[in-house]
Every structure is written in structure tokens, then in C-alpha cells.
Amino acid sequence: MTTKTGMVVGIGRAHAKAILLGEHTVVHGTPAIAFPLPALPVRALARPAEPGTGSQVPADGHFRFTVGGTDTALSGPRVAAEEALRRWGITDTTVEVVVECGIPLARGLGSSAACAGAAVRAVADLHGLVVESGELYDLVQCGEQVAHGRASGIDASAVLANGPIRFHQGRAEPMPIGLDAALVIADTGVPGSTQHAVAGVRRRLDEDPVRAGSLLERASGLIEAAGDELSAGAAESLGKTMLDFQELLAELGVSTPHIDALVTAALGAGAHGAKLTGAGLGGCVLALTEPASAPGVSAALRRAGAVRTWTVPTRAMHAGATPLSATTSEPGTHQ
Ligand code: PMV
């Protein structure tokens, strides 16, 4: 795009994601199921810059960095964009990237992967290039290794996907949904460190390989069951499967009393099931409910301490246009 002042600007976009089932165990080889949240978007703008321009720490989700110059700040989006320029042989330029992130940071909604995806797309657009999806995934993964330590690739896939996916060992397939229900996402307001959580889970699994094997087998069984329940529209049993997976995540040490309280509140308000989503140790809780019960579940979650909630109707999850309605306990800050 060329602006009114004649400056050439590249634009890239991506969006948030939520993991229905399989976080953490996916790092150790199980499948996982996730869906995109296009209503929580990221936009990145890329333009030519002076080589000396540095990075700016995220404030209100907006941040700036340069690639190809002297900036060496270690952030996932910067590493992904830098690697893109290197692979494309563009070595004689410095590019400034401004990222406008509409996803709450460090809440298990994929902000780091989405910012990296949008940044790479913006840098490609600036140079008149179209990035093929496999290459884009690889580049986002380069950034995710910085953000996560060892990233499974589920975030990189889901933040670029148009509909629900089943992810297994680096491959994403569309996930059929036959469910008429609603998912309520509740933000604990507590930032969680994915890297810290992933390292803690690894320690636990390494401590007891026999127990680790049976836990991962149990996880795989639950994820397969959830896939069948999703396509068959079996909301009640899917809720039960989510609760079983939450128990397993608690055994892995990534739940917290706050998350447990939100799960209990959702069940008390009639949800079929609830669990943490993403890395845990803070972040968000995901509750499955009948569409008519969603407002009550959402209100109960906020009474139990959620700082905001979003509701996603499962019916609308195909077709790449998942609408999202939001409520928050802070008036005037609806997202
Ligand atoms: O970074 P988050 O919170 O969106 O979650 C990532 C999912 C994990 O399974 C915890 C890590 C991974 O790389 O799969």
C-alpha cells in the first residue's frame, strides 16, 4: 500500500486462538484441537526505517521494532520477521514494524504467534511478496521457539487458520463441528508465562516416565473422544471430557486456585464443562454451555473474579468468521 504522503507500507494480519483440548500434552506428541478467534485481531504495518531505530516494549498491546538493522531485542515477532528477511535474501534494508495487538498478552490466546504472523505478512507485503502457508508457519515457529522454549506449533497453526483445527505433530487438519453450543472464555486477569509452564510440565513428566506415559495416553484418549463429541454435537459428554482434561492439567501443575474457582463457578451456573485454555498458571478459562445459558455462565465467571469474558457460538465456528461477543467487569472497556 502507498500512503497519501507517498510512503510504501506493508500490512499483515492474524488473530487470536483458543485451545479446546490438548495444551501441554501436544508438546509431548498428543493431538490437540483449537479454533481461531478472528474477532481478536492483530494488525502489523511495515515500512522502511533508519538502521539505528530500536524496539519499544509493548504498551496497550502496541509495540514497534526494526529488522535488518542494529536492533537485537529478543522478541518472537522480531525474530520471525528477521528470519523472513534472511530467507528471502533481503539484506540491504532496515524495516520498522509497528504491531497493533488486539489480543490480551500472556493469556493463552496466542498473542505472540499472532503478532509474529502479522509481522511476517507485513514485511512480505512491503516487499511485494506473498508468503505460502507452510513457510509462514515455519517463520512463526522460529519466533515461537523464543516465546515458548519449545513450541508444538499449535499456536502458529491456529492463529493463521480460518476454522477449527485438529493439530498433530506439526500438521493441522480442519475439524468438523456439529455442535450447537457456546464457548465462554474468561480472562483471569493474571498473565501466565508459557515458557515457565512448559518447563514445569516437562520436569514433572521427566520425574516419572511411567506415570508420564499413562498420563499422555489418557490425554490422547480424551482428545480423540472430544473430536468425536464435537462432530456428533454431544455437548454434555464434551463438557465432561473437558473437565477430565482439566483434572489432568491440574496433575501437570498448571492450574491455580483462581482457575479452579472459575471452573467451579461456570459449572455452578450450568456449564457442561470448563477448563483452562493455553499454558495456564493464569491466562484464560474456557467453559462449554448451552447458548441460552451463556449470559448466566459469563456473569458467574465475572462474579468469581474474571476481568472479562467473550462468548463464541460453536455454530459459527466454520467459515472463518467466528463472531465474538464480549463482556467485562470494567465498564467502558468492552472489546
Ligand atoms: O502460549 P499459550 O498459552 O497460547 O499456549 C500454548 C500451548 C502449549 O501447549 C502450552 C505450548 C505449545 O507450544 O503447544
mmCIF file of C-alpha atoms and ligand atoms in Angstrom:
data_model
loop_
_atom_site.group_PDB
_atom_site.id
_atom_site.type_symbol
_atom_site.label_atom_id
_atom_site.label_comp_id
_atom_site.label_asym_id
_atom_site.label_seq_id
_atom_site.Cartn_x
_atom_site.Cartn_y
_atom_site.Cartn_z
ATOM 1 C CA MET A 1 0.000 0.000 0.000
ATOM 2 C CA THR A 2 1.197 3.585 -0.684
ATOM 3 C CA THR A 3 0.119 6.221 1.855
ATOM 4 C CA LYS A 4 -1.052 9.786 0.997
ATOM 5 C CA THR A 5 2.497 11.009 1.635
ATOM 6 C CA GLY A 6 3.840 8.516 -0.919
ATOM 7 C CA MET A 7 5.391 6.200 1.699
ATOM 8 C CA VAL A 8 5.151 2.482 0.940
ATOM 9 C CA VAL A 9 3.673 0.481 3.844
ATOM 10 C CA GLY A 10 3.214 -3.299 4.088
ATOM 11 C CA ILE A 11 0.207 -4.613 6.056
ATOM 12 C CA GLY A 12 -0.197 -8.021 7.704
ATOM 13 C CA ARG A 13 -2.950 -9.512 9.837
ATOM 14 C CA ALA A 14 -3.573 -12.531 12.104
ATOM 15 C CA HIS A 15 -5.908 -13.311 15.012
ATOM 16 C CA ALA A 16 -6.181 -14.963 18.441
ATOM 17 C CA LYS A 17 -6.876 -18.665 19.051
ATOM 18 C CA ALA A 18 -8.226 -20.837 21.843
ATOM 19 C CA ILE A 19 -7.239 -24.442 22.527
ATOM 20 C CA LEU A 20 -10.245 -26.656 23.240
ATOM 21 C CA LEU A 21 -8.193 -29.640 24.398
ATOM 22 C CA GLY A 22 -4.586 -30.833 24.252
ATOM 23 C CA GLU A 23 -2.486 -27.925 25.536
ATOM 24 C CA HIS A 24 0.814 -29.069 27.066
ATOM 25 C CA THR A 25 0.349 -32.725 26.106
ATOM 26 C CA VAL A 26 0.610 -31.597 22.437
ATOM 27 C CA VAL A 27 4.226 -30.602 23.173
ATOM 28 C CA HIS A 28 4.802 -34.290 24.023
ATOM 29 C CA GLY A 29 3.201 -35.741 20.913
ATOM 30 C CA THR A 30 -0.582 -35.945 21.517
ATOM 31 C CA PRO A 31 -3.020 -34.257 19.114
ATOM 32 C CA ALA A 32 -4.803 -31.039 20.128
ATOM 33 C CA ILE A 33 -7.948 -29.214 18.999
ATOM 34 C CA ALA A 34 -8.023 -25.421 18.618
ATOM 35 C CA PHE A 35 -10.139 -22.754 16.975
ATOM 36 C CA PRO A 36 -9.344 -19.273 15.682
ATOM 37 C CA LEU A 37 -10.791 -16.118 17.250
ATOM 38 C CA PRO A 38 -10.872 -13.659 14.311
ATOM 39 C CA ALA A 39 -12.691 -11.086 16.433
ATOM 40 C CA LEU A 40 -9.482 -10.569 18.444
ATOM 41 C CA PRO A 41 -7.199 -9.363 15.632
ATOM 42 C CA VAL A 42 -3.606 -8.212 15.200
ATOM 43 C CA ARG A 43 -2.526 -5.756 12.500
ATOM 44 C CA ALA A 44 1.115 -5.056 11.654
ATOM 45 C CA LEU A 45 2.488 -2.236 9.482
ATOM 46 C CA ALA A 46 5.975 -2.437 7.953
ATOM 47 C CA ARG A 47 7.888 0.457 6.380
ATOM 48 C CA PRO A 48 11.487 1.351 5.535
ATOM 49 C CA ALA A 49 13.402 2.779 8.541
ATOM 50 C CA GLU A 50 16.717 4.223 9.684
ATOM 51 C CA PRO A 51 19.124 1.433 10.782
ATOM 52 C CA GLY A 52 19.572 2.862 14.328
ATOM 53 C CA THR A 53 15.860 2.658 15.319
ATOM 54 C CA GLY A 54 15.322 0.328 18.320
ATOM 55 C CA SER A 55 12.463 -1.658 19.886
ATOM 56 C CA GLN A 56 9.687 -0.378 22.092
ATOM 57 C CA VAL A 57 8.230 -2.504 24.887
ATOM 58 C CA PRO A 58 4.516 -3.374 24.330
ATOM 59 C CA ALA A 59 2.101 -0.831 25.823
ATOM 60 C CA ASP A 60 -1.662 -1.357 25.396
ATOM 61 C CA GLY A 61 -0.784 -4.186 23.033
ATOM 62 C CA HIS A 62 1.054 -1.833 20.605
ATOM 63 C CA PHE A 63 4.789 -2.128 20.041
ATOM 64 C CA ARG A 64 7.475 -1.358 17.482
ATOM 65 C CA PHE A 65 10.728 -2.993 16.447
ATOM 66 C CA THR A 66 13.114 -2.967 13.496
ATOM 67 C CA VAL A 67 14.546 -5.803 11.451
ATOM 68 C CA GLY A 68 17.620 -5.839 9.251
ATOM 69 C CA GLY A 69 19.316 -3.086 11.298
ATOM 70 C CA THR A 70 21.067 -2.911 14.664
ATOM 71 C CA ASP A 71 18.023 -3.857 16.810
ATOM 72 C CA THR A 72 18.727 -7.176 18.571
ATOM 73 C CA ALA A 73 15.798 -7.278 21.038
ATOM 74 C CA LEU A 74 14.772 -10.891 21.570
ATOM 75 C CA SER A 75 11.055 -10.997 20.834
ATOM 76 C CA GLY A 76 9.205 -13.694 18.891
ATOM 77 C CA PRO A 77 7.718 -11.362 16.250
ATOM 78 C CA ARG A 78 11.103 -9.665 15.669
ATOM 79 C CA VAL A 79 12.926 -12.991 15.360
ATOM 80 C CA ALA A 80 10.282 -14.289 12.885
ATOM 81 C CA ALA A 81 10.460 -11.148 10.705
ATOM 82 C CA GLU A 82 14.273 -11.100 10.814
ATOM 83 C CA GLU A 83 14.387 -14.745 9.716
ATOM 84 C CA ALA A 84 11.936 -13.941 6.884
ATOM 85 C CA LEU A 85 14.244 -11.220 5.500
ATOM 86 C CA ARG A 86 17.225 -13.558 5.786
ATOM 87 C CA ARG A 87 15.460 -16.393 3.928
ATOM 88 C CA TRP A 88 14.259 -14.044 1.195
ATOM 89 C CA GLY A 89 17.796 -12.679 0.725
ATOM 90 C CA ILE A 90 16.748 -9.117 1.617
ATOM 91 C CA THR A 91 19.887 -7.959 3.417
ATOM 92 C CA ASP A 92 20.346 -4.332 2.401
ATOM 93 C CA THR A 93 17.396 -2.740 4.216
ATOM 94 C CA THR A 94 16.103 -1.857 7.668
ATOM 95 C CA VAL A 95 12.362 -2.245 8.196
ATOM 96 C CA GLU A 96 10.305 -0.787 11.028
ATOM 97 C CA VAL A 97 7.342 -2.917 12.123
ATOM 98 C CA VAL A 98 4.518 -1.476 14.219
ATOM 99 C CA VAL A 99 2.265 -4.140 15.738
ATOM 100 C CA GLU A 100 -1.255 -3.251 16.919
ATOM 101 C CA CYS A 101 -2.270 -6.244 19.012
ATOM 102 C CA GLY A 102 -5.954 -6.560 19.964
ATOM 103 C CA ILE A 103 -5.265 -9.777 21.912
ATOM 104 C CA PRO A 104 -4.632 -9.603 25.667
ATOM 105 C CA LEU A 105 -0.968 -10.540 26.169
ATOM 106 C CA ALA A 106 0.110 -13.679 28.055
ATOM 107 C CA ARG A 107 -3.442 -15.016 28.482
ATOM 108 C CA GLY A 108 -3.170 -18.236 26.467
ATOM 109 C CA LEU A 109 -4.873 -16.676 23.434
ATOM 110 C CA GLY A 110 -1.868 -16.876 21.106
ATOM 111 C CA SER A 111 -0.767 -13.221 21.124
ATOM 112 C CA SER A 112 2.916 -13.994 20.468
ATOM 113 C CA ALA A 113 2.209 -16.249 17.458
ATOM 114 C CA ALA A 114 -0.415 -13.882 16.041
ATOM 115 C CA CYS A 115 1.923 -10.866 16.332
ATOM 116 C CA ALA A 116 4.691 -12.868 14.618
ATOM 117 C CA GLY A 117 2.313 -13.966 11.815
ATOM 118 C CA ALA A 118 1.073 -10.429 11.222
ATOM 119 C CA ALA A 119 4.657 -9.040 11.300
ATOM 120 C CA VAL A 120 5.928 -11.563 8.716
ATOM 121 C CA ARG A 121 2.928 -10.884 6.457
ATOM 122 C CA ALA A 122 3.526 -7.111 6.739
ATOM 123 C CA VAL A 123 7.231 -7.416 5.849
ATOM 124 C CA ALA A 124 6.332 -9.687 2.895
ATOM 125 C CA ASP A 125 3.666 -7.232 1.729
ATOM 126 C CA LEU A 126 6.164 -4.347 1.908
ATOM 127 C CA HIS A 127 8.403 -6.266 -0.498
ATOM 128 C CA GLY A 128 5.547 -7.325 -2.778
ATOM 129 C CA LEU A 129 5.853 -10.985 -1.722
ATOM 130 C CA VAL A 130 3.076 -13.455 -0.888
ATOM 131 C CA VAL A 131 4.122 -15.984 1.792
ATOM 132 C CA GLU A 132 2.878 -19.518 1.224
ATOM 133 C CA SER A 133 1.189 -21.009 4.325
ATOM 134 C CA GLY A 134 3.885 -23.641 5.073
ATOM 135 C CA GLU A 135 6.640 -21.040 5.010
ATOM 136 C CA LEU A 136 4.588 -18.660 7.143
ATOM 137 C CA TYR A 137 4.050 -21.424 9.714
ATOM 138 C CA ASP A 138 7.824 -22.133 9.785
ATOM 139 C CA LEU A 139 8.660 -18.458 10.277
ATOM 140 C CA VAL A 140 6.108 -18.016 13.075
ATOM 141 C CA GLN A 141 7.551 -21.143 14.686
ATOM 142 C CA CYS A 142 11.028 -19.509 14.672
ATOM 143 C CA GLY A 143 9.520 -16.722 16.786
ATOM 144 C CA GLU A 144 7.559 -19.152 18.957
ATOM 145 C CA GLN A 145 10.720 -21.017 19.965
ATOM 146 C CA VAL A 146 11.802 -17.716 21.572
ATOM 147 C CA ALA A 147 8.432 -17.175 23.282
ATOM 148 C CA HIS A 148 7.744 -20.775 24.414
ATOM 149 C CA GLY A 149 11.092 -22.515 24.697
ATOM 150 C CA ARG A 150 9.856 -25.494 22.701
ATOM 151 C CA ALA A 151 6.630 -24.751 20.817
ATOM 152 C CA SER A 152 4.433 -27.568 19.480
ATOM 153 C CA GLY A 153 3.174 -25.449 16.572
ATOM 154 C CA ILE A 154 -0.499 -25.452 17.651
ATOM 155 C CA ASP A 155 -0.485 -21.666 18.194
ATOM 156 C CA ALA A 156 1.307 -20.966 14.894
ATOM 157 C CA SER A 157 -1.332 -23.085 13.092
ATOM 158 C CA ALA A 158 -4.425 -21.796 14.872
ATOM 159 C CA VAL A 159 -3.643 -18.045 14.636
ATOM 160 C CA LEU A 160 -3.361 -18.415 10.852
ATOM 161 C CA ALA A 161 -6.333 -20.832 10.427
ATOM 162 C CA ASN A 162 -9.797 -19.996 9.070
ATOM 163 C CA GLY A 163 -11.713 -22.548 11.147
ATOM 164 C CA PRO A 164 -11.332 -25.164 13.918
ATOM 165 C CA ILE A 165 -8.330 -27.474 13.533
ATOM 166 C CA ARG A 166 -7.072 -30.801 14.782
ATOM 167 C CA PHE A 167 -3.304 -30.486 15.127
ATOM 168 C CA HIS A 168 -0.952 -33.430 15.394
ATOM 169 C CA GLN A 169 2.849 -33.472 15.128
ATOM 170 C CA GLY A 170 3.179 -30.361 13.023
ATOM 171 C CA ARG A 171 0.155 -30.965 10.779
ATOM 172 C CA ALA A 172 -3.210 -29.190 11.012
ATOM 173 C CA GLU A 173 -6.455 -30.557 9.533
ATOM 174 C CA PRO A 174 -9.886 -28.870 9.501
ATOM 175 C CA MET A 175 -12.028 -30.151 12.394
ATOM 176 C CA PRO A 176 -15.725 -30.767 11.620
ATOM 177 C CA ILE A 177 -18.106 -29.234 14.192
ATOM 178 C CA GLY A 178 -21.683 -30.469 14.585
ATOM 179 C CA LEU A 179 -22.283 -28.754 17.889
ATOM 180 C CA ASP A 180 -24.902 -26.128 18.689
ATOM 181 C CA ALA A 181 -23.462 -24.714 21.913
ATOM 182 C CA ALA A 182 -21.472 -21.726 23.137
ATOM 183 C CA LEU A 183 -17.952 -21.378 24.475
ATOM 184 C CA VAL A 184 -17.412 -18.709 27.094
ATOM 185 C CA ILE A 185 -13.805 -17.578 27.503
ATOM 186 C CA ALA A 186 -12.968 -15.910 30.831
ATOM 187 C CA ASP A 187 -9.793 -13.935 31.464
ATOM 188 C CA THR A 188 -8.349 -14.462 34.957
ATOM 189 C CA GLY A 189 -6.535 -11.129 34.522
ATOM 190 C CA VAL A 190 -3.333 -12.916 35.530
ATOM 191 C CA PRO A 191 -0.530 -13.119 32.936
ATOM 192 C CA GLY A 192 0.927 -16.625 32.612
ATOM 193 C CA SER A 193 4.399 -17.444 31.282
ATOM 194 C CA THR A 194 4.132 -20.168 28.635
ATOM 195 C CA GLN A 195 7.851 -20.855 28.846
ATOM 196 C CA HIS A 196 7.699 -21.321 32.622
ATOM 197 C CA ALA A 197 4.581 -23.530 32.426
ATOM 198 C CA VAL A 198 6.008 -25.702 29.614
ATOM 199 C CA ALA A 199 9.272 -26.170 31.553
ATOM 200 C CA GLY A 200 7.340 -27.153 34.720
ATOM 201 C CA VAL A 201 5.302 -29.775 32.838
ATOM 202 C CA ARG A 202 8.460 -31.202 31.282
ATOM 203 C CA ARG A 203 10.064 -31.530 34.752
ATOM 204 C CA ARG A 204 7.002 -33.395 36.066
ATOM 205 C CA LEU A 205 6.897 -35.772 33.117
ATOM 206 C CA ASP A 206 10.652 -36.418 33.305
ATOM 207 C CA GLU A 207 10.431 -37.190 37.032
ATOM 208 C CA ASP A 208 8.220 -40.251 36.494
ATOM 209 C CA PRO A 209 8.337 -41.657 32.932
ATOM 210 C CA VAL A 210 5.868 -44.479 33.683
ATOM 211 C CA ARG A 211 3.260 -42.089 35.053
ATOM 212 C CA ALA A 212 4.045 -39.688 32.195
ATOM 213 C CA GLY A 213 3.324 -42.432 29.644
ATOM 214 C CA SER A 214 -0.059 -43.290 31.140
ATOM 215 C CA LEU A 215 -0.991 -39.618 31.527
ATOM 216 C CA LEU A 216 -0.205 -38.882 27.860
ATOM 217 C CA GLU A 217 -2.181 -41.981 26.831
ATOM 218 C CA ARG A 218 -5.133 -40.736 28.897
ATOM 219 C CA ALA A 219 -4.769 -37.306 27.260
ATOM 220 C CA SER A 220 -4.783 -38.805 23.746
ATOM 221 C CA GLY A 221 -7.952 -40.775 24.577
ATOM 222 C CA LEU A 222 -9.709 -37.625 25.834
ATOM 223 C CA ILE A 223 -8.687 -35.628 22.746
ATOM 224 C CA GLU A 224 -9.956 -38.356 20.392
ATOM 225 C CA ALA A 225 -13.230 -38.507 22.366
ATOM 226 C CA ALA A 226 -13.585 -34.717 22.172
ATOM 227 C CA GLY A 227 -13.138 -34.827 18.384
ATOM 228 C CA ASP A 228 -15.984 -37.362 18.096
ATOM 229 C CA GLU A 229 -18.181 -35.390 20.508
ATOM 230 C CA LEU A 230 -17.576 -32.170 18.578
ATOM 231 C CA SER A 231 -18.586 -33.661 15.252
ATOM 232 C CA ALA A 232 -21.545 -35.557 16.758
ATOM 233 C CA GLY A 233 -22.789 -32.481 18.647
ATOM 234 C CA ALA A 234 -22.630 -34.246 22.032
ATOM 235 C CA ALA A 235 -22.329 -31.152 24.253
ATOM 236 C CA GLU A 236 -22.870 -32.846 27.610
ATOM 237 C CA SER A 237 -20.222 -35.514 27.113
ATOM 238 C CA LEU A 238 -17.818 -32.974 25.599
ATOM 239 C CA GLY A 239 -18.217 -30.912 28.781
ATOM 240 C CA LYS A 240 -17.348 -33.982 30.846
ATOM 241 C CA THR A 241 -14.286 -34.624 28.638
ATOM 242 C CA MET A 242 -13.167 -31.019 29.178
ATOM 243 C CA LEU A 243 -13.445 -31.484 32.942
ATOM 244 C CA ASP A 244 -11.406 -34.694 32.758
ATOM 245 C CA PHE A 245 -8.740 -32.832 30.790
ATOM 246 C CA GLN A 246 -8.754 -30.011 33.351
ATOM 247 C CA GLU A 247 -8.060 -32.622 36.050
ATOM 248 C CA LEU A 248 -5.121 -33.895 34.009
ATOM 249 C CA LEU A 249 -3.768 -30.344 33.549
ATOM 250 C CA ALA A 250 -4.046 -29.826 37.311
ATOM 251 C CA GLU A 251 -1.977 -33.013 37.789
ATOM 252 C CA LEU A 252 0.602 -31.433 35.488
ATOM 253 C CA GLY A 253 0.733 -28.436 37.843
ATOM 254 C CA VAL A 254 -0.594 -25.717 35.521
ATOM 255 C CA SER A 255 -3.933 -24.943 37.197
ATOM 256 C CA THR A 256 -4.220 -22.403 40.019
ATOM 257 C CA PRO A 257 -6.808 -21.793 42.776
ATOM 258 C CA HIS A 258 -8.150 -18.858 40.689
ATOM 259 C CA ILE A 259 -8.602 -21.104 37.617
ATOM 260 C CA ASP A 260 -10.227 -23.794 39.803
ATOM 261 C CA ALA A 261 -12.634 -21.185 41.223
ATOM 262 C CA LEU A 262 -13.648 -20.064 37.720
ATOM 263 C CA VAL A 263 -14.219 -23.678 36.633
ATOM 264 C CA THR A 264 -16.431 -24.242 39.708
ATOM 265 C CA ALA A 265 -18.344 -21.005 39.043
ATOM 266 C CA ALA A 266 -19.024 -21.988 35.411
ATOM 267 C CA LEU A 267 -20.316 -25.424 36.466
ATOM 268 C CA GLY A 268 -22.462 -23.827 39.188
ATOM 269 C CA ALA A 269 -24.100 -21.638 36.520
ATOM 270 C CA GLY A 270 -24.988 -24.655 34.368
ATOM 271 C CA ALA A 271 -21.966 -25.078 32.065
ATOM 272 C CA HIS A 272 -21.448 -28.630 30.732
ATOM 273 C CA GLY A 273 -17.736 -28.364 31.458
ATOM 274 C CA ALA A 274 -14.840 -25.951 31.823
ATOM 275 C CA LYS A 275 -11.065 -25.985 31.805
ATOM 276 C CA LEU A 276 -8.084 -23.701 31.474
ATOM 277 C CA THR A 277 -7.057 -22.918 27.894
ATOM 278 C CA GLY A 278 -3.460 -22.293 26.795
ATOM 279 C CA ALA A 279 -0.466 -22.601 29.073
ATOM 280 C CA GLY A 280 -2.285 -21.943 32.382
ATOM 281 C CA LEU A 281 -0.716 -20.558 35.608
ATOM 282 C CA GLY A 282 -3.040 -17.608 34.916
ATOM 283 C CA GLY A 283 -4.435 -16.864 31.460
ATOM 284 C CA CYS A 284 -7.969 -17.894 30.494
ATOM 285 C CA VAL A 285 -10.670 -20.453 31.290
ATOM 286 C CA LEU A 286 -12.950 -21.935 28.609
ATOM 287 C CA ALA A 287 -16.495 -23.035 29.532
ATOM 288 C CA LEU A 288 -18.887 -25.033 27.313
ATOM 289 C CA THR A 289 -22.542 -24.194 27.722
ATOM 290 C CA GLU A 290 -25.953 -24.213 26.022
ATOM 291 C CA PRO A 291 -26.308 -20.941 24.062
ATOM 292 C CA ALA A 292 -29.204 -19.808 26.294
ATOM 293 C CA SER A 293 -27.113 -20.303 29.455
ATOM 294 C CA ALA A 294 -24.092 -18.372 28.121
ATOM 295 C CA PRO A 295 -25.049 -14.975 29.662
ATOM 296 C CA GLY A 296 -25.548 -16.603 33.103
ATOM 297 C CA VAL A 297 -22.259 -18.524 32.857
ATOM 298 C CA SER A 298 -20.489 -15.366 31.772
ATOM 299 C CA ALA A 299 -21.932 -13.373 34.708
ATOM 300 C CA ALA A 300 -20.990 -16.137 37.183
ATOM 301 C CA LEU A 301 -17.420 -16.147 35.855
ATOM 302 C CA ARG A 302 -17.154 -12.380 36.353
ATOM 303 C CA ARG A 303 -18.590 -12.650 39.874
ATOM 304 C CA ALA A 304 -15.890 -15.267 40.563
ATOM 305 C CA GLY A 305 -13.155 -12.830 39.519
ATOM 306 C CA ALA A 306 -12.820 -12.957 35.711
ATOM 307 C CA VAL A 307 -11.848 -9.497 34.430
ATOM 308 C CA ARG A 308 -13.643 -10.055 31.107
ATOM 309 C CA THR A 309 -15.414 -12.753 29.155
ATOM 310 C CA TRP A 310 -16.041 -13.469 25.485
ATOM 311 C CA THR A 311 -18.748 -15.738 24.062
ATOM 312 C CA VAL A 312 -18.253 -17.774 20.866
ATOM 313 C CA PRO A 313 -21.242 -19.649 19.364
ATOM 314 C CA THR A 314 -19.914 -23.020 18.110
ATOM 315 C CA ARG A 315 -22.393 -22.993 15.178
ATOM 316 C CA ALA A 316 -20.485 -20.093 13.648
ATOM 317 C CA MET A 317 -17.023 -21.578 14.069
ATOM 318 C CA HIS A 318 -16.761 -22.858 10.475
ATOM 319 C CA ALA A 319 -16.440 -20.474 7.560
ATOM 320 C CA GLY A 320 -13.683 -18.390 9.125
ATOM 321 C CA ALA A 321 -15.981 -15.780 10.584
ATOM 322 C CA THR A 322 -16.319 -16.607 14.270
ATOM 323 C CA PRO A 323 -18.267 -13.775 15.872
ATOM 324 C CA LEU A 324 -17.439 -12.935 19.439
ATOM 325 C CA SER A 325 -19.459 -11.003 21.983
ATOM 326 C CA ALA A 326 -17.577 -9.589 24.943
ATOM 327 C CA THR A 327 -18.443 -8.534 28.455
ATOM 328 C CA THR A 328 -16.176 -7.059 31.052
ATOM 329 C CA SER A 329 -16.360 -6.111 34.695
ATOM 330 C CA GLU A 330 -14.705 -2.782 33.833
ATOM 331 C CA PRO A 331 -17.427 -0.568 32.282
ATOM 332 C CA GLY A 332 -16.338 1.141 29.094
ATOM 333 C CA THR A 333 -13.624 -1.318 28.188
ATOM 334 C CA HIS A 334 -15.633 -3.732 26.043
ATOM 335 C CA GLN A 335 -13.501 -5.475 23.436
HETATM 336 O O1 PMV B 1 1.157 -19.819 24.807
HETATM 337 P P1 PMV B 1 -0.236 -20.278 25.032
HETATM 338 O O2 PMV B 1 -0.655 -20.020 26.400
HETATM 339 O O3 PMV B 1 -1.126 -19.785 23.974
HETATM 340 O O4 PMV B 1 -0.294 -21.904 24.939
HETATM 341 C C1 PMV B 1 0.463 -22.674 24.122
HETATM 342 C C2 PMV B 1 0.091 -24.125 24.207
HETATM 343 C C3 PMV B 1 1.115 -25.017 24.911
HETATM 344 O O5 PMV B 1 0.684 -26.347 24.643
HETATM 345 C C4 PMV B 1 1.131 -24.790 26.413
HETATM 346 C C5 PMV B 1 2.531 -24.839 24.374
HETATM 347 C C6 PMV B 1 2.727 -25.341 22.959
HETATM 348 O O6 PMV B 1 3.722 -24.931 22.345
HETATM 349 O O7 PMV B 1 1.944 -26.159 22.468
#
